[in-house]
Amino acid sequence: MSTTILSDLDIFSDPRVTDAKAAGDGYIVSENPATGEAIAAVKLQSRANYDTAVEKAMRVQTQWRMLPAPKRGEIVRQIGNAFREHEQTLGELVTLEMGKIKAEGVGEIVECIDIADFAVGLSRQLYGLTMHSERPQHRMYEQWHPMGTIGIITAFNFPAAVWAWNAMVAAVCGNAMIWKPSLMTPLTAIAMTNIVHDVMQKQDVFRPSGCDPRDVFGLVIGTDGEVGEPMINDRRLPLISATGSCRMGRVVGQAVAGRLGRTLLELGGNNAIIVMPDADMELTVRGVLFGAVGTAGQRCTSTRRLFCHSSVVDDVVTRLRAAYKSVPIGDPLESGTLMGPLISADAVQQMTAALQTAQQQGCEILCGGVNGIARFADAGGHFVEPTIVRVPKGSDPDIAREETFAPILYVFEFDDLDAAMRQHNAVSQGLSSAIFTDSVRSAERFLSHGGSDCGIANVNIGTSGAEIGGAFGGEKDTGGGRESGSDSWKSYMRRQTCTINWGNDLPLAQGIEFG
Ligand code: UN1
């Protein structure tokens, strides 16, 4: 199976990919998390390779930025169509390498197509404002220029889409870019880049002189030491967009701030759903199930905490336990599977440790748990059972404030929405949130400025699965960045305020007389 996907996408002919067994030092082996088997080995790039990639990107960017934005959009349109052509195979590759089920793997490629379409439209809408000058015969306006060459660091859990959110928008904005993908998902990065490079080579809209159009979309696969650190400290890259843990974001944020560069950080979440007594129960259970079990709890938007009103908590828990029991766990490429493996043995270990801590902190495991993990001890892959943890009423265990990248759902009970909101907001992360209710008052209370403190707040929809059209990101330790839709494009451009005097006099602002 793996060989078919790789050869369909022509990855084996890529000089960066070799047979897994033949690889020695200087290679990273991409593993199938459902079997623990090696898929292929990928050559690690050195600091020198990184430098060359940046130089090439910077060289081509000086011509890319001169191409009118709608023409850049025309190329992104072709890229989106190329993603469409390979939608199924790319989705399968995401599944093979990362372990999310095929429907979600394909869904991720649909996100890439959607953001490409969005960026095509955007290429004709990079609007600036005009202002009325306080001075006679003066005109004032603002315009947006490309930043230059930017760095994009992505995580294993969305190995294609998060890059696409950044890359498609950054490209129409006139930037070149260097992508550093997770070392756990290098094959997806190679496949996406190969497809884009093929388009760049075949299109006839952008023919730069003396350099290669493919260099607009650079890819450097390497370690933090050889690629990550040089990248975040590189003054040639005015913007670093980074997706990953809060710990990683702190390192990136501090390094880039130290050189007064710009960051776009999309870090951890600790997303919660509040269930009110008037919630539609069937909707609620489906929303919670997708949020907490989808992608085996490995989305930054995964539902990790559930606050249920005391009048419905037992009903919700009973329904959820039944739903959890019927989740088919197994080969994510198999149709019918709803939950694949975690990414690595390490991730399973972290889930085990979190559950042990939860028990020590007085919580009760209602299903799944350490026994549910032990069940898969000989499975080869990194499988676990999705787990519901009941938190004793009135307590707020520390472990539930941490983001464990696994399908653990902590269930809390509340009597009063205001108290639930306080507890909801009392975590360091602030990405996504939701309320299930049929009451306009409760919904509006949740959405008011005293309500959810997250970047995403939903009503009668779970915490995950956002559309690309909105700005995506969150507050507090989630990093404050916004990417994907809405006006997130502004993060990839520099604003210039221009004032033009078309008169014969030189009046000064604020009425100052000078000389
Ligand atoms: C992530 O987990 O880093 O909203 C991104 C969602 C997806 C993106 C998640 N559209 O769940």
Short mmCIF file of N, CA, C and O in Angstrom, two decimals, residues 237-353:
data_model
loop_
_atom_site.label_atom_id
_atom_site.label_comp_id
_atom_site.label_asym_id
_atom_site.label_seq_id
_atom_site.Cartn_x
_atom_site.Cartn_y
_atom_site.Cartn_z
N LEU A 237 14.76 36.59 7.21
CA LEU A 237 13.36 36.16 7.18
C LEU A 237 12.54 37.06 8.12
O LEU A 237 12.60 36.90 9.33
N PRO A 238 11.81 38.02 7.57
CA PRO A 238 11.11 39.00 8.42
C PRO A 238 9.92 38.40 9.18
O PRO A 238 9.46 38.98 10.14
N LEU A 239 9.44 37.25 8.73
CA LEU A 239 8.29 36.63 9.40
C LEU A 239 8.54 35.14 9.56
O LEU A 239 8.95 34.47 8.61
N ILE A 240 8.28 34.65 10.77
CA ILE A 240 8.30 33.20 10.99
C ILE A 240 6.90 32.81 11.45
O ILE A 240 6.40 33.30 12.47
N SER A 241 6.27 31.94 10.67
CA SER A 241 4.97 31.39 11.07
C SER A 241 5.23 30.01 11.64
O SER A 241 5.82 29.16 10.97
N ALA A 242 4.83 29.78 12.89
CA ALA A 242 5.15 28.50 13.52
C ALA A 242 3.93 27.89 14.19
O ALA A 242 3.20 28.56 14.93
N THR A 243 3.73 26.61 13.92
CA THR A 243 2.63 25.86 14.53
C THR A 243 3.24 24.73 15.34
O THR A 243 4.12 24.01 14.85
N GLY A 244 2.80 24.57 16.58
CA GLY A 244 3.33 23.50 17.42
C GLY A 244 2.96 23.73 18.87
O GLY A 244 1.99 24.43 19.18
N SER A 245 3.75 23.17 19.76
CA SER A 245 3.45 23.26 21.19
C SER A 245 3.75 24.66 21.72
O SER A 245 4.49 25.44 21.12
N CYS A 246 3.18 24.97 22.90
CA CYS A 246 3.45 26.25 23.54
C CYS A 246 4.94 26.36 23.88
O CYS A 246 5.54 27.43 23.78
N ARG A 247 5.52 25.23 24.25
CA ARG A 247 6.96 25.23 24.60
C ARG A 247 7.79 25.64 23.38
O ARG A 247 8.66 26.50 23.46
N MET A 248 7.48 25.04 22.25
CA MET A 248 8.19 25.38 21.01
C MET A 248 7.94 26.86 20.65
O MET A 248 8.84 27.58 20.27
N GLY A 249 6.70 27.29 20.84
CA GLY A 249 6.33 28.67 20.49
C GLY A 249 7.11 29.69 21.31
O GLY A 249 7.46 30.75 20.81
N ARG A 250 7.36 29.34 22.57
CA ARG A 250 8.13 30.26 23.42
C ARG A 250 9.53 30.44 22.88
O ARG A 250 10.08 31.53 22.85
N VAL A 251 10.14 29.34 22.46
CA VAL A 251 11.51 29.39 21.92
C VAL A 251 11.51 30.23 20.64
O VAL A 251 12.31 31.16 20.48
N VAL A 252 10.57 29.93 19.75
CA VAL A 252 10.51 30.65 18.46
C VAL A 252 10.20 32.13 18.72
O VAL A 252 10.88 33.02 18.20
N GLY A 253 9.18 32.38 19.55
CA GLY A 253 8.75 33.75 19.81
C GLY A 253 9.88 34.60 20.37
O GLY A 253 10.09 35.74 19.93
N GLN A 254 10.61 34.04 21.33
CA GLN A 254 11.68 34.82 21.96
C GLN A 254 12.82 35.09 20.98
O GLN A 254 13.36 36.20 20.94
N ALA A 255 13.17 34.07 20.20
CA ALA A 255 14.29 34.25 19.26
C ALA A 255 13.93 35.31 18.22
O ALA A 255 14.73 36.20 17.93
N VAL A 256 12.73 35.21 17.67
CA VAL A 256 12.35 36.15 16.61
C VAL A 256 12.14 37.56 17.18
O VAL A 256 12.56 38.55 16.58
N ALA A 257 11.56 37.63 18.39
CA ALA A 257 11.39 38.95 19.02
C ALA A 257 12.76 39.57 19.31
O ALA A 257 12.93 40.79 19.20
N GLY A 258 13.73 38.74 19.65
CA GLY A 258 15.08 39.23 19.95
C GLY A 258 15.70 39.95 18.78
O GLY A 258 16.53 40.84 18.96
N ARG A 259 15.31 39.58 17.57
CA ARG A 259 15.83 40.31 16.39
C ARG A 259 14.75 41.24 15.82
O ARG A 259 14.84 41.69 14.69
N LEU A 260 13.70 41.47 16.62
CA LEU A 260 12.58 42.34 16.26
C LEU A 260 11.90 41.92 14.95
O LEU A 260 11.44 42.75 14.18
N GLY A 261 11.87 40.62 14.74
CA GLY A 261 11.13 40.09 13.59
C GLY A 261 9.69 39.86 13.97
O GLY A 261 9.27 40.10 15.10
N ARG A 262 8.92 39.40 13.01
CA ARG A 262 7.49 39.18 13.23
C ARG A 262 7.22 37.68 13.32
O ARG A 262 7.81 36.90 12.57
N THR A 263 6.33 37.30 14.23
CA THR A 263 5.94 35.88 14.29
C THR A 263 4.44 35.76 14.08
O THR A 263 3.67 36.68 14.36
N LEU A 264 4.06 34.58 13.62
CA LEU A 264 2.64 34.22 13.58
C LEU A 264 2.61 32.87 14.28
O LEU A 264 3.07 31.87 13.73
N LEU A 265 2.15 32.87 15.53
CA LEU A 265 2.24 31.64 16.33
C LEU A 265 0.87 31.00 16.48
O LEU A 265 -0.11 31.66 16.85
N GLU A 266 0.84 29.70 16.22
CA GLU A 266 -0.41 28.94 16.35
C GLU A 266 -0.05 27.74 17.21
O GLU A 266 0.45 26.73 16.72
N LEU A 267 -0.27 27.90 18.52
CA LEU A 267 0.28 26.93 19.48
C LEU A 267 -0.84 26.10 20.13
O LEU A 267 -1.90 25.94 19.57
N GLY A 268 -0.57 25.62 21.32
CA GLY A 268 -1.47 24.64 21.94
C GLY A 268 -2.85 25.19 22.28
O GLY A 268 -3.07 26.39 22.40
N GLY A 269 -3.78 24.26 22.43
CA GLY A 269 -5.12 24.61 22.88
C GLY A 269 -5.52 23.73 24.04
O GLY A 269 -4.90 22.70 24.31
N ASN A 270 -6.53 24.16 24.77
CA ASN A 270 -7.12 23.29 25.80
C ASN A 270 -8.62 23.54 25.73
O ASN A 270 -9.22 24.12 26.62
N ASN A 271 -9.17 23.08 24.61
CA ASN A 271 -10.48 23.52 24.17
C ASN A 271 -11.60 22.82 24.92
O ASN A 271 -11.51 21.64 25.21
N ALA A 272 -12.64 23.59 25.21
CA ALA A 272 -13.74 23.04 26.01
C ALA A 272 -15.08 23.27 25.33
O ALA A 272 -15.26 24.20 24.55
N ILE A 273 -16.01 22.38 25.69
CA ILE A 273 -17.41 22.54 25.28
C ILE A 273 -18.24 22.66 26.55
O ILE A 273 -18.05 21.88 27.50
N ILE A 274 -19.15 23.63 26.56
CA ILE A 274 -20.08 23.78 27.67
C ILE A 274 -21.44 23.24 27.23
O ILE A 274 -21.91 23.58 26.13
N VAL A 275 -22.03 22.40 28.04
CA VAL A 275 -23.34 21.81 27.69
C VAL A 275 -24.39 22.33 28.67
O VAL A 275 -24.31 22.08 29.88
N MET A 276 -25.35 23.06 28.12
CA MET A 276 -26.41 23.65 28.95
C MET A 276 -27.59 22.67 29.06
O MET A 276 -27.74 21.77 28.24
N PRO A 277 -28.46 22.88 30.05
CA PRO A 277 -29.59 21.95 30.24
C PRO A 277 -30.51 21.90 29.03
O PRO A 277 -31.15 20.87 28.79
N ASP A 278 -30.55 23.00 28.24
CA ASP A 278 -31.47 23.03 27.09
C ASP A 278 -30.79 22.59 25.79
O ASP A 278 -31.32 22.83 24.70
N ALA A 279 -29.62 21.97 25.89
CA ALA A 279 -28.89 21.57 24.67
C ALA A 279 -29.60 20.41 23.97
O ALA A 279 -30.21 19.55 24.62
N ASP A 280 -29.50 20.38 22.66
CA ASP A 280 -29.97 19.23 21.87
C ASP A 280 -28.95 18.10 22.12
O ASP A 280 -27.81 18.18 21.67
N MET A 281 -29.41 17.07 22.81
CA MET A 281 -28.47 16.04 23.28
C MET A 281 -27.80 15.26 22.14
O MET A 281 -26.63 14.91 22.22
N GLU A 282 -28.58 14.99 21.12
CA GLU A 282 -28.00 14.20 20.03
C GLU A 282 -26.89 14.98 19.32
O GLU A 282 -25.81 14.46 19.05
N LEU A 283 -27.19 16.25 19.10
CA LEU A 283 -26.20 17.15 18.47
C LEU A 283 -24.95 17.24 19.36
O LEU A 283 -23.81 17.19 18.88
N THR A 284 -25.21 17.38 20.65
CA THR A 284 -24.11 17.55 21.60
C THR A 284 -23.17 16.35 21.55
O THR A 284 -21.94 16.51 21.45
N VAL A 285 -23.74 15.16 21.61
CA VAL A 285 -22.90 13.96 21.66
C VAL A 285 -22.09 13.83 20.37
O VAL A 285 -20.90 13.53 20.40
N ARG A 286 -22.73 14.13 19.25
CA ARG A 286 -21.99 14.04 17.98
C ARG A 286 -20.87 15.08 17.92
O ARG A 286 -19.76 14.80 17.46
N GLY A 287 -21.18 16.28 18.42
CA GLY A 287 -20.17 17.35 18.42
C GLY A 287 -18.99 17.01 19.32
O GLY A 287 -17.83 17.20 18.95
N VAL A 288 -19.29 16.47 20.49
CA VAL A 288 -18.22 16.12 21.43
C VAL A 288 -17.39 14.96 20.87
O VAL A 288 -16.16 14.97 20.95
N LEU A 289 -18.07 13.99 20.29
CA LEU A 289 -17.37 12.82 19.77
C LEU A 289 -16.37 13.22 18.69
O LEU A 289 -15.20 12.82 18.73
N PHE A 290 -16.81 14.01 17.73
CA PHE A 290 -15.88 14.43 16.67
C PHE A 290 -14.75 15.27 17.26
O PHE A 290 -13.57 15.09 16.92
N GLY A 291 -15.10 16.16 18.19
CA GLY A 291 -14.09 17.05 18.77
C GLY A 291 -13.05 16.31 19.59
O GLY A 291 -11.87 16.63 19.56
N ALA A 292 -13.50 15.30 20.36
CA ALA A 292 -12.58 14.65 21.31
C ALA A 292 -11.90 13.42 20.73
O ALA A 292 -10.77 13.10 21.09
N VAL A 293 -12.58 12.71 19.83
CA VAL A 293 -12.05 11.44 19.32
C VAL A 293 -11.47 11.60 17.91
O VAL A 293 -10.55 10.89 17.53
N GLY A 294 -12.02 12.56 17.14
CA GLY A 294 -11.51 12.81 15.79
C GLY A 294 -10.01 13.05 15.83
O GLY A 294 -9.49 13.65 16.79
N THR A 295 -9.32 12.55 14.79
CA THR A 295 -7.85 12.69 14.69
C THR A 295 -7.17 12.14 15.95
O THR A 295 -6.07 12.56 16.30
N ALA A 296 -7.85 11.21 16.64
CA ALA A 296 -7.35 10.62 17.89
C ALA A 296 -6.91 11.71 18.88
O ALA A 296 -5.91 11.57 19.58
N GLY A 297 -7.68 12.80 18.91
CA GLY A 297 -7.38 13.87 19.87
C GLY A 297 -6.11 14.64 19.56
O GLY A 297 -5.56 15.31 20.42
N GLN A 298 -5.65 14.56 18.31
CA GLN A 298 -4.37 15.20 17.97
C GLN A 298 -4.55 16.45 17.10
O GLN A 298 -3.70 16.77 16.28
N ARG A 299 -5.66 17.14 17.28
CA ARG A 299 -5.79 18.46 16.65
C ARG A 299 -5.49 19.48 17.72
O ARG A 299 -5.78 19.26 18.89
N CYS A 300 -4.99 20.64 17.30
CA CYS A 300 -4.83 21.69 18.30
C CYS A 300 -6.21 22.17 18.74
O CYS A 300 -6.35 22.79 19.79
N THR A 301 -7.23 21.87 17.94
CA THR A 301 -8.59 22.26 18.28
C THR A 301 -9.39 21.14 18.97
O THR A 301 -10.59 21.30 19.21
N SER A 302 -8.77 20.01 19.24
CA SER A 302 -9.49 18.87 19.85
C SER A 302 -10.17 19.28 21.15
O SER A 302 -9.64 20.10 21.91
N THR A 303 -11.33 18.68 21.41
CA THR A 303 -12.05 18.97 22.65
C THR A 303 -11.38 18.20 23.79
O THR A 303 -11.27 16.97 23.73
N ARG A 304 -10.91 18.91 24.78
CA ARG A 304 -10.19 18.27 25.88
C ARG A 304 -10.98 18.35 27.19
O ARG A 304 -10.79 17.55 28.09
N ARG A 305 -11.87 19.36 27.31
CA ARG A 305 -12.65 19.52 28.54
C ARG A 305 -14.12 19.67 28.17
O ARG A 305 -14.47 20.28 27.16
N LEU A 306 -14.96 19.08 29.01
CA LEU A 306 -16.40 19.14 28.78
C LEU A 306 -17.04 19.61 30.08
O LEU A 306 -16.90 18.95 31.11
N PHE A 307 -17.72 20.74 30.02
CA PHE A 307 -18.42 21.26 31.20
C PHE A 307 -19.90 21.00 31.01
O PHE A 307 -20.53 21.58 30.11
N CYS A 308 -20.46 20.10 31.83
CA CYS A 308 -21.87 19.76 31.69
C CYS A 308 -22.67 20.30 32.88
O CYS A 308 -22.23 20.16 34.04
N HIS A 309 -23.83 20.86 32.57
CA HIS A 309 -24.71 21.29 33.66
C HIS A 309 -25.11 20.06 34.47
O HIS A 309 -25.31 18.97 33.91
N SER A 310 -25.22 20.25 35.80
CA SER A 310 -25.46 19.08 36.67
C SER A 310 -26.75 18.34 36.33
O SER A 310 -26.86 17.14 36.57
N SER A 311 -27.71 19.06 35.71
CA SER A 311 -28.97 18.38 35.39
C SER A 311 -28.85 17.45 34.19
O SER A 311 -29.73 16.63 33.94
N VAL A 312 -27.77 17.59 33.40
CA VAL A 312 -27.63 16.73 32.21
C VAL A 312 -26.35 15.89 32.21
O VAL A 312 -26.17 15.06 31.34
N VAL A 313 -25.50 16.10 33.21
CA VAL A 313 -24.18 15.46 33.15
C VAL A 313 -24.28 13.93 33.06
O VAL A 313 -23.57 13.30 32.26
N ASP A 314 -25.19 13.33 33.82
CA ASP A 314 -25.26 11.86 33.79
C ASP A 314 -25.74 11.36 32.44
O ASP A 314 -25.24 10.37 31.90
N ASP A 315 -26.72 12.07 31.89
CA ASP A 315 -27.24 11.70 30.57
C ASP A 315 -26.13 11.82 29.51
O ASP A 315 -25.92 10.91 28.70
N VAL A 316 -25.41 12.93 29.54
CA VAL A 316 -24.34 13.15 28.55
C VAL A 316 -23.28 12.04 28.68
O VAL A 316 -22.86 11.44 27.69
N VAL A 317 -22.89 11.76 29.92
CA VAL A 317 -21.84 10.76 30.14
C VAL A 317 -22.30 9.38 29.67
O VAL A 317 -21.55 8.65 29.01
N THR A 318 -23.55 9.04 29.97
CA THR A 318 -24.07 7.72 29.53
C THR A 318 -24.04 7.62 28.01
O THR A 318 -23.58 6.62 27.44
N ARG A 319 -24.52 8.67 27.36
CA ARG A 319 -24.55 8.65 25.89
C ARG A 319 -23.13 8.61 25.32
O ARG A 319 -22.86 7.91 24.33
N LEU A 320 -22.23 9.39 25.94
CA LEU A 320 -20.86 9.42 25.42
C LEU A 320 -20.16 8.08 25.58
O LEU A 320 -19.45 7.61 24.69
N ARG A 321 -20.39 7.44 26.74
CA ARG A 321 -19.75 6.13 26.97
C ARG A 321 -20.19 5.14 25.91
O ARG A 321 -19.38 4.38 25.37
N ALA A 322 -21.48 5.17 25.60
CA ALA A 322 -21.99 4.26 24.57
C ALA A 322 -21.35 4.59 23.22
O ALA A 322 -20.91 3.69 22.48
N ALA A 323 -21.27 5.88 22.92
CA ALA A 323 -20.68 6.28 21.63
C ALA A 323 -19.21 5.89 21.57
O ALA A 323 -18.71 5.39 20.55
N TYR A 324 -18.48 6.12 22.67
CA TYR A 324 -17.04 5.80 22.71
C TYR A 324 -16.82 4.30 22.47
O TYR A 324 -15.88 3.90 21.80
N LYS A 325 -17.68 3.49 23.06
CA LYS A 325 -17.53 2.02 22.93
C LYS A 325 -17.69 1.57 21.49
O LYS A 325 -17.11 0.57 21.07
N SER A 326 -18.50 2.32 20.72
CA SER A 326 -18.77 1.86 19.36
C SER A 326 -17.81 2.47 18.33
O SER A 326 -17.99 2.28 17.13
N VAL A 327 -16.79 3.19 18.80
CA VAL A 327 -15.84 3.79 17.84
C VAL A 327 -14.92 2.69 17.28
O VAL A 327 -14.16 2.09 18.04
N PRO A 328 -14.96 2.43 15.98
CA PRO A 328 -14.05 1.43 15.42
C PRO A 328 -12.61 1.99 15.38
O PRO A 328 -12.36 3.02 14.75
N ILE A 329 -11.72 1.29 16.09
CA ILE A 329 -10.32 1.72 16.15
C ILE A 329 -9.52 0.76 15.27
O ILE A 329 -9.72 -0.45 15.35
N GLY A 330 -8.62 1.27 14.46
CA GLY A 330 -7.81 0.36 13.66
C GLY A 330 -7.11 1.06 12.52
O GLY A 330 -6.82 2.27 12.60
N ASP A 331 -6.87 0.30 11.45
CA ASP A 331 -6.13 0.80 10.30
C ASP A 331 -6.83 2.04 9.74
O ASP A 331 -7.96 1.95 9.25
N PRO A 332 -6.18 3.18 9.78
CA PRO A 332 -6.87 4.41 9.35
C PRO A 332 -7.16 4.46 7.85
O PRO A 332 -7.97 5.26 7.42
N LEU A 333 -6.50 3.59 7.08
CA LEU A 333 -6.78 3.56 5.64
C LEU A 333 -8.03 2.75 5.32
O LEU A 333 -8.58 2.83 4.22
N GLU A 334 -8.45 1.93 6.29
CA GLU A 334 -9.62 1.06 6.13
C GLU A 334 -10.89 1.90 6.24
O GLU A 334 -11.03 2.66 7.20
N SER A 335 -11.84 1.73 5.30
CA SER A 335 -13.06 2.52 5.45
C SER A 335 -13.86 1.95 6.63
O SER A 335 -13.84 0.75 6.89
N GLY A 336 -14.51 2.79 7.36
CA GLY A 336 -15.24 2.34 8.55
C GLY A 336 -14.48 2.65 9.83
O GLY A 336 -15.10 2.84 10.88
N THR A 337 -13.16 2.72 9.77
CA THR A 337 -12.39 3.08 10.97
C THR A 337 -12.68 4.54 11.32
O THR A 337 -12.73 5.39 10.44
N LEU A 338 -12.89 4.79 12.60
CA LEU A 338 -13.12 6.19 13.01
C LEU A 338 -11.95 6.74 13.81
O LEU A 338 -11.82 7.95 13.99
N MET A 339 -11.12 5.84 14.34
CA MET A 339 -9.95 6.34 15.07
C MET A 339 -8.72 5.52 14.74
O MET A 339 -8.72 4.30 14.89
N GLY A 340 -7.68 6.19 14.27
CA GLY A 340 -6.41 5.54 13.98
C GLY A 340 -5.49 5.60 15.18
O GLY A 340 -5.94 5.84 16.31
N PRO A 341 -4.21 5.41 14.97
CA PRO A 341 -3.25 5.39 16.07
C PRO A 341 -2.81 6.80 16.47
O PRO A 341 -3.11 7.77 15.77
N LEU A 342 -2.09 6.89 17.57
CA LEU A 342 -1.37 8.12 17.88
C LEU A 342 -0.11 8.13 17.02
O LEU A 342 0.27 7.13 16.43
N ILE A 343 0.56 9.26 17.00
CA ILE A 343 1.69 9.42 16.09
C ILE A 343 2.89 8.56 16.45
O ILE A 343 3.63 8.10 15.59
N SER A 344 3.10 8.30 17.76
CA SER A 344 4.35 7.61 18.15
C SER A 344 4.18 6.90 19.49
O SER A 344 3.22 7.15 20.23
N ALA A 345 5.14 6.07 19.79
CA ALA A 345 5.16 5.39 21.08
C ALA A 345 5.27 6.41 22.21
O ALA A 345 4.71 6.24 23.29
N ASP A 346 5.99 7.46 21.93
CA ASP A 346 6.14 8.55 22.89
C ASP A 346 4.79 9.18 23.25
O ASP A 346 4.52 9.48 24.42
N ALA A 347 3.97 9.35 22.23
CA ALA A 347 2.65 9.95 22.45
C ALA A 347 1.80 9.03 23.31
O ALA A 347 1.04 9.49 24.18
N VAL A 348 1.92 7.72 23.10
CA VAL A 348 1.18 6.75 23.92
C VAL A 348 1.67 6.86 25.37
O VAL A 348 0.87 6.86 26.32
N GLN A 349 2.96 6.98 25.51
CA GLN A 349 3.56 7.11 26.84
C GLN A 349 3.03 8.36 27.55
O GLN A 349 2.70 8.34 28.74
N GLN A 350 2.94 9.44 26.80
CA GLN A 350 2.45 10.70 27.40
C GLN A 350 0.98 10.58 27.82
O GLN A 350 0.57 11.11 28.85
N MET A 351 0.20 9.84 27.02
CA MET A 351 -1.20 9.64 27.39
C MET A 351 -1.28 8.81 28.66
O MET A 351 -2.04 9.13 29.59
N THR A 352 -0.47 7.75 28.73
CA THR A 352 -0.46 6.89 29.91
C THR A 352 -0.11 7.72 31.15
O THR A 352 -0.79 7.63 32.19
N ALA A 353 0.92 8.52 31.03
CA ALA A 353 1.37 9.32 32.18
C ALA A 353 0.28 10.30 32.62
O ALA A 353 0.02 10.47 33.82
#
